[in-house]
Short mmCIF file of C-alpha atoms in Angstrom, two decimals:
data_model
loop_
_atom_site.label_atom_id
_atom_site.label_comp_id
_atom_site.label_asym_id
_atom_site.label_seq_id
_atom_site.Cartn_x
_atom_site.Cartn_y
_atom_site.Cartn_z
CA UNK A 1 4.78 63.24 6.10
CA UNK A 2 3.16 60.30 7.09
CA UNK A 3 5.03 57.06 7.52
CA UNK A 4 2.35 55.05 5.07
CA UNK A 5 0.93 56.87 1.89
CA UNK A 6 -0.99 54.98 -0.55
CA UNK A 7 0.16 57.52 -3.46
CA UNK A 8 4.13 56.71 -2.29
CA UNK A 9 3.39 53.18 -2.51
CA UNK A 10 1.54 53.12 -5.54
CA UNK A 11 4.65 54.88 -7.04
CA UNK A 12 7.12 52.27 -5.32
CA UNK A 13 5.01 49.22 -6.79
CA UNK A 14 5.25 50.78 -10.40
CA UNK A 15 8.44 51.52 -10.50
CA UNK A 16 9.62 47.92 -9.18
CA UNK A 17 7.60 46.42 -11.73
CA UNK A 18 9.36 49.22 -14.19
CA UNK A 19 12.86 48.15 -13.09
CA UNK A 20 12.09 44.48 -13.04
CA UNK A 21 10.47 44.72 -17.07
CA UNK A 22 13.49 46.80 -17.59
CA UNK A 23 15.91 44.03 -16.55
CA UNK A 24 14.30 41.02 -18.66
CA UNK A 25 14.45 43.43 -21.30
CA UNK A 26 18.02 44.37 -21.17
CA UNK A 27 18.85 40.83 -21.12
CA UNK A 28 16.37 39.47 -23.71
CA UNK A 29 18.15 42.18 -25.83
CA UNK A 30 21.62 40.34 -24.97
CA UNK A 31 21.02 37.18 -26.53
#
């Protein structure tokens, strides 16, 4: 496996934007 894949990094920048939608979520959802 090479060190740099574009498909691997696609799915890294997705799922940091995921997790970082996910967390203003959660805490619009607290107030």
């Amino acid at each position: 496996m090479p060190a740099y894949s574009p498909e691997l990094n696609l799915i890294e920048m997705v799922w940091k934007t995921a997790k970082y939608h996910w967390r203003r979520f959660i805490n619009w959802n607290k107030e």
